[in-house]
Amino acid sequence: MTKTAVITGSTSGIGLAIAKAFAKTGANILLNGFGKPEEIQAVTDAVAGLTSGTVLYHPADMTKPEEIADLMATAVSRFGGTDILVNNAGVQFVEKIEDFPVEQWDRIIAINLSSSFHTIRAAVPAMKQKGWGRIVNIASAHGLVASPFKSAYVAAKHGVMGLTKTVALEVAENGITANSICPGYVLTPLVEKQIPDQARTRGITEEQVVNEVMLKGQPTKKFITVEQVASLALYLASDDAAQITGTHVSMDGGWTAQ
Ligand code: NAD
């Protein structure tokens, strides 16, 4: 049976790498995320080229519950339900607590936390019917530890960890697992672009930005790659990982061991 994977925020970065990894297994893929029409078309074509299954794109905005419901209903109407759900869409905003804009708090909680509630509640009925399902939530090292000025992000990612554990207990006897992945700093296009900018504004070399600013707390002093995160998502969705549930796997170069 062809499996169907729904990956939120899969037009770039980690989500796109996860979509490609699942496509290589022959799965149907439901892509989601923002981008210019030509970028979305290019991403859809690239993913479609990797799978014998069907690849669809849905533009649901993760701040809008009714659009998320439509995304998940599309998985049901086109593919008979979601087998593998990857909650990956996420955004960041950095500001001290007393100046943190209320609308940024609401936006981050909606995208980074509440959207996972909306997708999971919609995905679980078909998973229960099939007696098989995989829920993989892309949390962060910030689901385990904090950094200053990231109150909304850290709160949302800690929330994802709690949601993951609760769902895992509720569906434990239905062949469904729910787990979080907690990456440290991953080299995504977004991060890559910041390196020359930060070097310029701080008056230091690009190497110093990487080692002394970005990877200061990551003991390996190396970025995680999107392919490494995707490979872990693939493993958590496999039958070998059937007894891993209600937990998280860190991929953070030793960050949270400190
Ligand atoms: P990214 O910016 O490359 O990708 C984010 C994706 O989410 C994009 O496809 C974007 O279009 C989509 N998105 C943003 N707002 C959306 C919305 N309202 N509705 C639908 N889609 C939306 O970022 P990334 O680095 O690949 O991050 C992916 C996930 O990994 C996030 O949850 C992030 O918190 C987490 N993460 C990233 C890192 C890192 O260092 N890059 C580390 C730990 C955790």
mmCIF file of C-alpha atoms and ligand atoms in Angstrom:
data_model
loop_
_atom_site.group_PDB
_atom_site.id
_atom_site.type_symbol
_atom_site.label_atom_id
_atom_site.label_comp_id
_atom_site.label_asym_id
_atom_site.label_seq_id
_atom_site.Cartn_x
_atom_site.Cartn_y
_atom_site.Cartn_z
ATOM 1 C CA MET A 1 0.000 0.000 0.000
ATOM 2 C CA THR A 2 1.328 3.422 -0.960
ATOM 3 C CA LYS A 3 1.755 5.551 2.138
ATOM 4 C CA THR A 4 0.729 9.210 2.239
ATOM 5 C CA ALA A 5 2.897 11.792 3.973
ATOM 6 C CA VAL A 6 1.672 15.285 4.844
ATOM 7 C CA ILE A 7 4.513 17.673 5.659
ATOM 8 C CA THR A 8 3.668 21.197 6.767
ATOM 9 C CA GLY A 9 6.096 23.939 5.756
ATOM 10 C CA SER A 10 7.710 21.767 3.105
ATOM 11 C CA THR A 11 8.521 24.382 0.460
ATOM 12 C CA SER A 12 11.983 24.947 1.938
ATOM 13 C CA GLY A 13 14.607 23.848 4.451
ATOM 14 C CA ILE A 14 14.003 20.861 6.710
ATOM 15 C CA GLY A 15 10.431 20.261 5.497
ATOM 16 C CA LEU A 16 11.515 20.044 1.871
ATOM 17 C CA ALA A 17 14.314 17.600 2.725
ATOM 18 C CA ILE A 18 11.801 15.457 4.633
ATOM 19 C CA ALA A 19 9.385 15.557 1.678
ATOM 20 C CA LYS A 20 12.187 14.426 -0.642
ATOM 21 C CA ALA A 21 13.204 11.617 1.715
ATOM 22 C CA PHE A 22 9.639 10.273 1.914
ATOM 23 C CA ALA A 23 9.213 10.705 -1.848
ATOM 24 C CA LYS A 24 12.199 8.398 -2.370
ATOM 25 C CA THR A 25 10.242 5.665 -0.549
ATOM 26 C CA GLY A 26 7.467 5.950 -3.164
ATOM 27 C CA ALA A 27 4.990 7.747 -0.890
ATOM 28 C CA ASN A 28 2.259 10.163 -1.932
ATOM 29 C CA ILE A 29 3.329 13.587 -0.707
ATOM 30 C CA LEU A 30 1.142 16.511 0.295
ATOM 31 C CA LEU A 31 3.346 19.592 0.277
ATOM 32 C CA ASN A 32 2.514 22.818 2.080
ATOM 33 C CA GLY A 33 4.170 26.158 2.752
ATOM 34 C CA PHE A 34 4.703 29.592 1.314
ATOM 35 C CA GLY A 35 6.654 30.740 -1.719
ATOM 36 C CA LYS A 36 6.366 32.398 -5.110
ATOM 37 C CA PRO A 37 4.227 30.361 -7.552
ATOM 38 C CA GLU A 38 7.273 29.485 -9.684
ATOM 39 C CA GLU A 39 9.220 28.343 -6.590
ATOM 40 C CA ILE A 40 6.330 26.159 -5.447
ATOM 41 C CA GLN A 41 6.041 24.664 -8.919
ATOM 42 C CA ALA A 42 9.783 23.911 -8.976
ATOM 43 C CA VAL A 43 9.606 22.265 -5.537
ATOM 44 C CA THR A 44 6.534 20.218 -6.520
ATOM 45 C CA ASP A 45 8.235 19.047 -9.726
ATOM 46 C CA ALA A 46 11.451 18.169 -7.878
ATOM 47 C CA VAL A 47 9.584 16.084 -5.282
ATOM 48 C CA ALA A 48 7.350 14.481 -7.928
ATOM 49 C CA GLY A 49 10.488 13.380 -9.789
ATOM 50 C CA LEU A 50 11.516 11.273 -6.777
ATOM 51 C CA THR A 51 8.362 9.217 -6.203
ATOM 52 C CA SER A 52 6.114 6.806 -8.053
ATOM 53 C CA GLY A 53 3.287 8.216 -5.905
ATOM 54 C CA THR A 54 1.334 11.433 -6.366
ATOM 55 C CA VAL A 55 2.595 14.833 -5.193
ATOM 56 C CA LEU A 56 0.128 17.611 -4.403
ATOM 57 C CA TYR A 57 0.634 21.089 -2.996
ATOM 58 C CA HIS A 58 -1.807 22.763 -0.587
ATOM 59 C CA PRO A 59 -1.380 26.453 0.381
ATOM 60 C CA ALA A 60 -2.890 26.246 3.908
ATOM 61 C CA ASP A 61 -1.698 29.032 6.204
ATOM 62 C CA MET A 62 -0.808 27.428 9.544
ATOM 63 C CA THR A 63 -2.267 30.404 11.414
ATOM 64 C CA LYS A 64 -5.737 29.545 10.029
ATOM 65 C CA PRO A 65 -7.511 26.485 11.504
ATOM 66 C CA GLU A 66 -10.070 26.328 8.656
ATOM 67 C CA GLU A 67 -7.282 26.204 6.049
ATOM 68 C CA ILE A 68 -5.481 23.492 8.040
ATOM 69 C CA ALA A 69 -8.760 21.535 8.144
ATOM 70 C CA ASP A 70 -8.929 21.824 4.345
ATOM 71 C CA LEU A 71 -5.319 20.597 4.008
ATOM 72 C CA MET A 72 -6.094 17.536 6.094
ATOM 73 C CA ALA A 73 -9.444 16.957 4.309
ATOM 74 C CA THR A 74 -7.515 16.973 1.009
ATOM 75 C CA ALA A 75 -5.348 14.124 2.300
ATOM 76 C CA VAL A 76 -8.544 12.187 3.068
ATOM 77 C CA SER A 77 -10.344 12.926 -0.225
ATOM 78 C CA ARG A 78 -7.319 12.373 -2.484
ATOM 79 C CA PHE A 79 -5.414 9.655 -0.644
ATOM 80 C CA GLY A 80 -7.792 8.127 1.927
ATOM 81 C CA GLY A 81 -6.055 9.821 4.867
ATOM 82 C CA THR A 82 -2.653 10.721 6.254
ATOM 83 C CA ASP A 83 -0.336 7.849 7.194
ATOM 84 C CA ILE A 84 2.660 9.984 8.116
ATOM 85 C CA LEU A 85 2.156 13.478 9.491
ATOM 86 C CA VAL A 86 5.172 15.736 9.872
ATOM 87 C CA ASN A 87 4.466 18.989 11.685
ATOM 88 C CA ASN A 88 7.364 21.093 10.526
ATOM 89 C CA ALA A 89 6.165 24.641 9.689
ATOM 90 C CA GLY A 90 7.816 27.097 12.021
ATOM 91 C CA VAL A 91 8.842 30.724 12.354
ATOM 92 C CA GLN A 92 11.023 32.720 14.735
ATOM 93 C CA PHE A 93 10.942 36.199 16.234
ATOM 94 C CA VAL A 94 13.588 37.537 18.615
ATOM 95 C CA GLU A 95 12.855 40.321 21.124
ATOM 96 C CA LYS A 96 13.067 40.912 24.864
ATOM 97 C CA ILE A 97 9.928 39.916 26.739
ATOM 98 C CA GLU A 98 8.771 43.427 27.636
ATOM 99 C CA ASP A 99 8.964 44.540 24.005
ATOM 100 C CA PHE A 100 7.780 41.289 22.416
ATOM 101 C CA PRO A 101 4.965 42.263 20.012
ATOM 102 C CA VAL A 102 1.682 40.599 21.018
ATOM 103 C CA GLU A 103 0.880 39.791 17.380
ATOM 104 C CA GLN A 104 4.238 37.987 17.005
ATOM 105 C CA TRP A 105 3.528 35.953 20.143
ATOM 106 C CA ASP A 106 0.104 34.951 18.757
ATOM 107 C CA ARG A 107 1.544 34.171 15.315
ATOM 108 C CA ILE A 108 4.362 31.969 16.645
ATOM 109 C CA ILE A 109 2.088 30.066 19.030
ATOM 110 C CA ALA A 110 -0.364 29.520 16.137
ATOM 111 C CA ILE A 111 2.219 28.280 13.608
ATOM 112 C CA ASN A 112 4.725 26.520 15.875
ATOM 113 C CA LEU A 113 2.245 24.923 18.315
ATOM 114 C CA SER A 114 -1.495 25.170 17.602
ATOM 115 C CA SER A 115 -1.175 24.080 13.951
ATOM 116 C CA SER A 116 0.076 20.699 15.189
ATOM 117 C CA PHE A 117 -3.054 20.304 17.325
ATOM 118 C CA HIS A 118 -5.205 21.035 14.278
ATOM 119 C CA THR A 119 -3.363 18.612 11.961
ATOM 120 C CA ILE A 120 -3.108 15.815 14.520
ATOM 121 C CA ARG A 121 -6.771 15.896 15.520
ATOM 122 C CA ALA A 122 -7.725 15.675 11.845
ATOM 123 C CA ALA A 123 -5.215 12.914 10.978
ATOM 124 C CA VAL A 124 -5.847 10.521 13.860
ATOM 125 C CA PRO A 125 -9.298 9.108 12.878
ATOM 126 C CA ALA A 126 -8.036 7.614 9.553
ATOM 127 C CA MET A 127 -4.833 6.401 11.272
ATOM 128 C CA LYS A 128 -6.924 4.637 13.921
ATOM 129 C CA GLN A 129 -9.064 3.044 11.212
ATOM 130 C CA LYS A 130 -5.952 1.695 9.482
ATOM 131 C CA GLY A 131 -4.303 0.676 12.759
ATOM 132 C CA TRP A 132 -1.112 2.440 11.646
ATOM 133 C CA GLY A 133 0.168 5.989 11.774
ATOM 134 C CA ARG A 134 3.240 8.081 12.392
ATOM 135 C CA ILE A 135 3.304 11.604 13.816
ATOM 136 C CA VAL A 136 6.658 13.375 13.754
ATOM 137 C CA ASN A 137 6.812 16.853 15.218
ATOM 138 C CA ILE A 138 9.798 19.021 14.414
ATOM 139 C CA ALA A 139 10.435 20.666 17.769
ATOM 140 C CA SER A 140 13.908 22.025 18.550
ATOM 141 C CA ALA A 141 16.657 22.018 21.160
ATOM 142 C CA HIS A 142 14.492 24.936 22.291
ATOM 143 C CA GLY A 143 11.839 22.356 23.208
ATOM 144 C CA LEU A 144 14.222 21.289 25.984
ATOM 145 C CA VAL A 145 16.210 24.379 26.939
ATOM 146 C CA ALA A 146 15.759 28.122 26.534
ATOM 147 C CA SER A 147 17.659 31.042 25.070
ATOM 148 C CA PRO A 148 16.934 34.659 25.946
ATOM 149 C CA PHE A 149 14.714 36.776 23.690
ATOM 150 C CA LYS A 150 12.940 33.776 22.140
ATOM 151 C CA SER A 151 9.994 33.550 24.576
ATOM 152 C CA ALA A 152 7.312 32.629 22.032
ATOM 153 C CA TYR A 153 9.487 30.150 20.130
ATOM 154 C CA VAL A 154 10.731 28.412 23.288
ATOM 155 C CA ALA A 155 7.235 28.307 24.801
ATOM 156 C CA ALA A 156 5.750 26.893 21.586
ATOM 157 C CA LYS A 157 8.476 24.258 21.193
ATOM 158 C CA HIS A 158 8.124 23.169 24.841
ATOM 159 C CA GLY A 159 4.378 22.964 24.143
ATOM 160 C CA VAL A 160 4.987 20.700 21.145
ATOM 161 C CA MET A 161 6.897 18.307 23.413
ATOM 162 C CA GLY A 162 3.897 18.092 25.773
ATOM 163 C CA LEU A 163 1.435 17.658 22.914
ATOM 164 C CA THR A 164 3.591 14.869 21.459
ATOM 165 C CA LYS A 165 3.638 12.935 24.737
ATOM 166 C CA THR A 166 -0.102 13.332 25.333
ATOM 167 C CA VAL A 167 -1.070 12.196 21.829
ATOM 168 C CA ALA A 168 1.345 9.253 22.035
ATOM 169 C CA LEU A 169 -0.428 7.968 25.164
ATOM 170 C CA GLU A 170 -3.878 8.379 23.630
ATOM 171 C CA VAL A 171 -3.069 6.396 20.465
ATOM 172 C CA ALA A 172 -0.538 3.925 21.878
ATOM 173 C CA GLU A 173 -2.771 0.900 21.294
ATOM 174 C CA ASN A 174 -3.702 1.904 17.746
ATOM 175 C CA GLY A 175 -0.382 1.289 15.978
ATOM 176 C CA ILE A 176 0.277 5.024 15.936
ATOM 177 C CA THR A 177 3.421 6.655 17.301
ATOM 178 C CA ALA A 178 4.059 10.323 18.065
ATOM 179 C CA ASN A 179 7.543 11.701 18.574
ATOM 180 C CA SER A 180 9.457 14.961 18.374
ATOM 181 C CA ILE A 181 12.778 15.672 16.736
ATOM 182 C CA CYS A 182 14.871 18.296 18.528
ATOM 183 C CA PRO A 183 17.458 19.711 16.146
ATOM 184 C CA GLY A 184 20.132 22.189 17.114
ATOM 185 C CA TYR A 185 21.325 24.622 14.432
ATOM 186 C CA VAL A 186 20.522 23.258 11.006
ATOM 187 C CA LEU A 187 22.057 24.741 7.900
ATOM 188 C CA THR A 188 18.966 25.863 5.971
ATOM 189 C CA PRO A 189 18.964 28.528 3.233
ATOM 190 C CA LEU A 190 17.640 30.942 5.856
ATOM 191 C CA VAL A 191 20.633 30.401 8.155
ATOM 192 C CA GLU A 192 23.100 30.393 5.247
ATOM 193 C CA LYS A 193 21.922 33.819 4.136
ATOM 194 C CA GLN A 194 22.473 35.248 7.623
ATOM 195 C CA ILE A 195 26.189 34.397 7.700
ATOM 196 C CA PRO A 196 27.523 37.144 5.363
ATOM 197 C CA ASP A 197 25.002 39.649 6.795
ATOM 198 C CA GLN A 198 26.081 38.998 10.385
ATOM 199 C CA ALA A 199 29.770 39.133 9.391
ATOM 200 C CA ARG A 200 29.195 42.574 7.893
ATOM 201 C CA THR A 201 27.151 43.989 10.788
ATOM 202 C CA ARG A 202 29.444 42.560 13.485
ATOM 203 C CA GLY A 203 32.674 43.361 11.609
ATOM 204 C CA ILE A 204 33.968 39.781 11.933
ATOM 205 C CA THR A 205 34.745 37.012 9.436
ATOM 206 C CA GLU A 206 32.135 34.546 8.213
ATOM 207 C CA GLU A 207 34.064 31.801 9.998
ATOM 208 C CA GLN A 208 33.801 33.747 13.272
ATOM 209 C CA VAL A 209 30.047 34.174 12.782
ATOM 210 C CA VAL A 210 29.678 30.416 12.409
ATOM 211 C CA ASN A 211 31.984 29.356 15.269
ATOM 212 C CA GLU A 212 31.633 32.165 17.804
ATOM 213 C CA VAL A 213 28.047 33.270 17.279
ATOM 214 C CA MET A 214 25.919 30.583 15.663
ATOM 215 C CA LEU A 215 27.649 27.408 16.837
ATOM 216 C CA LYS A 216 28.851 28.777 20.182
ATOM 217 C CA GLY A 217 26.561 26.394 22.082
ATOM 218 C CA GLN A 218 26.820 23.464 19.665
ATOM 219 C CA PRO A 219 29.849 21.429 20.871
ATOM 220 C CA THR A 220 30.532 19.700 17.534
ATOM 221 C CA LYS A 221 30.958 23.188 15.984
ATOM 222 C CA LYS A 222 29.201 21.864 12.919
ATOM 223 C CA PHE A 223 25.768 22.586 11.526
ATOM 224 C CA ILE A 224 23.283 19.750 11.257
ATOM 225 C CA THR A 225 22.242 19.122 7.655
ATOM 226 C CA VAL A 226 18.625 18.991 6.505
ATOM 227 C CA GLU A 227 19.317 15.510 5.115
ATOM 228 C CA GLN A 228 20.358 14.286 8.584
ATOM 229 C CA VAL A 229 17.067 15.509 10.082
ATOM 230 C CA ALA A 230 15.131 13.951 7.181
ATOM 231 C CA SER A 231 16.868 10.619 7.717
ATOM 232 C CA LEU A 232 15.781 10.613 11.380
ATOM 233 C CA ALA A 233 12.192 11.446 10.383
ATOM 234 C CA LEU A 234 12.262 8.529 7.961
ATOM 235 C CA TYR A 235 13.484 6.207 10.712
ATOM 236 C CA LEU A 236 10.789 7.369 13.168
ATOM 237 C CA ALA A 237 8.191 6.650 10.468
ATOM 238 C CA SER A 238 9.506 3.129 9.876
ATOM 239 C CA ASP A 239 8.172 -0.120 11.316
ATOM 240 C CA ASP A 240 11.485 -0.572 13.162
ATOM 241 C CA ALA A 241 10.566 2.502 15.244
ATOM 242 C CA ALA A 242 7.157 1.120 16.280
ATOM 243 C CA GLN A 243 8.174 1.061 19.962
ATOM 244 C CA ILE A 244 9.572 4.583 19.993
ATOM 245 C CA THR A 245 6.704 6.792 21.045
ATOM 246 C CA GLY A 246 5.953 9.702 23.320
ATOM 247 C CA THR A 247 9.529 10.846 23.320
ATOM 248 C CA HIS A 248 11.998 13.035 21.486
ATOM 249 C CA VAL A 249 15.239 12.429 19.676
ATOM 250 C CA SER A 250 17.821 15.183 19.900
ATOM 251 C CA MET A 251 20.070 15.944 16.946
ATOM 252 C CA ASP A 252 21.928 18.924 18.333
ATOM 253 C CA GLY A 253 25.667 18.255 18.203
ATOM 254 C CA GLY A 254 25.725 17.924 21.997
ATOM 255 C CA TRP A 255 24.012 21.264 22.752
ATOM 256 C CA THR A 256 21.586 19.959 25.399
ATOM 257 C CA ALA A 257 24.185 17.690 27.036
ATOM 258 C CA GLN A 258 25.728 20.788 28.620
HETATM 259 P P1 NAD B 1 12.416 27.446 6.740
HETATM 260 O O1 NAD B 1 12.126 28.885 6.944
HETATM 261 O O2 NAD B 1 13.432 27.030 5.725
HETATM 262 O O3 NAD B 1 11.070 26.654 6.429
HETATM 263 C C1 NAD B 1 9.867 26.942 7.093
HETATM 264 C C2 NAD B 1 8.719 26.447 6.259
HETATM 265 O O4 NAD B 1 7.505 26.790 6.923
HETATM 266 C C3 NAD B 1 8.658 27.068 4.865
HETATM 267 O O5 NAD B 1 8.205 26.126 3.933
HETATM 268 C C4 NAD B 1 7.605 28.177 5.045
HETATM 269 O O6 NAD B 1 6.954 28.537 3.847
HETATM 270 C C5 NAD B 1 6.674 27.479 6.005
HETATM 271 N N1 NAD B 1 5.786 28.395 6.710
HETATM 272 C C6 NAD B 1 6.096 29.523 7.418
HETATM 273 N N2 NAD B 1 4.975 30.102 7.876
HETATM 274 C C7 NAD B 1 3.942 29.317 7.462
HETATM 275 C C8 NAD B 1 2.533 29.394 7.622
HETATM 276 N N3 NAD B 1 1.951 30.387 8.306
HETATM 277 N N4 NAD B 1 1.777 28.440 7.053
HETATM 278 C C9 NAD B 1 2.349 27.436 6.338
HETATM 279 N N5 NAD B 1 3.667 27.296 6.169
HETATM 280 C C10 NAD B 1 4.454 28.245 6.720
HETATM 281 O O7 NAD B 1 12.812 26.894 8.187
HETATM 282 P P2 NAD B 1 13.518 25.551 8.674
HETATM 283 O O8 NAD B 1 14.787 25.958 9.296
HETATM 284 O O9 NAD B 1 13.512 24.502 7.645
HETATM 285 O O10 NAD B 1 12.533 25.158 9.869
HETATM 286 C C11 NAD B 1 11.617 24.091 9.813
HETATM 287 C C12 NAD B 1 11.256 23.669 11.234
HETATM 288 O O11 NAD B 1 12.438 23.237 11.917
HETATM 289 C C13 NAD B 1 10.653 24.785 12.096
HETATM 290 O O12 NAD B 1 9.614 24.273 12.898
HETATM 291 C C14 NAD B 1 11.830 25.230 12.950
HETATM 292 O O13 NAD B 1 11.412 25.798 14.160
HETATM 293 C C15 NAD B 1 12.530 23.900 13.162
HETATM 294 N N6 NAD B 1 13.929 24.018 13.541
HETATM 295 C C16 NAD B 1 14.831 24.648 12.732
HETATM 296 C C17 NAD B 1 16.172 24.754 13.129
HETATM 297 C C18 NAD B 1 17.229 25.432 12.269
HETATM 298 O O14 NAD B 1 18.341 25.665 12.768
HETATM 299 N N7 NAD B 1 16.967 25.734 11.017
HETATM 300 C C19 NAD B 1 16.551 24.223 14.367
HETATM 301 C C20 NAD B 1 15.611 23.584 15.160
HETATM 302 C C21 NAD B 1 14.299 23.497 14.745
#
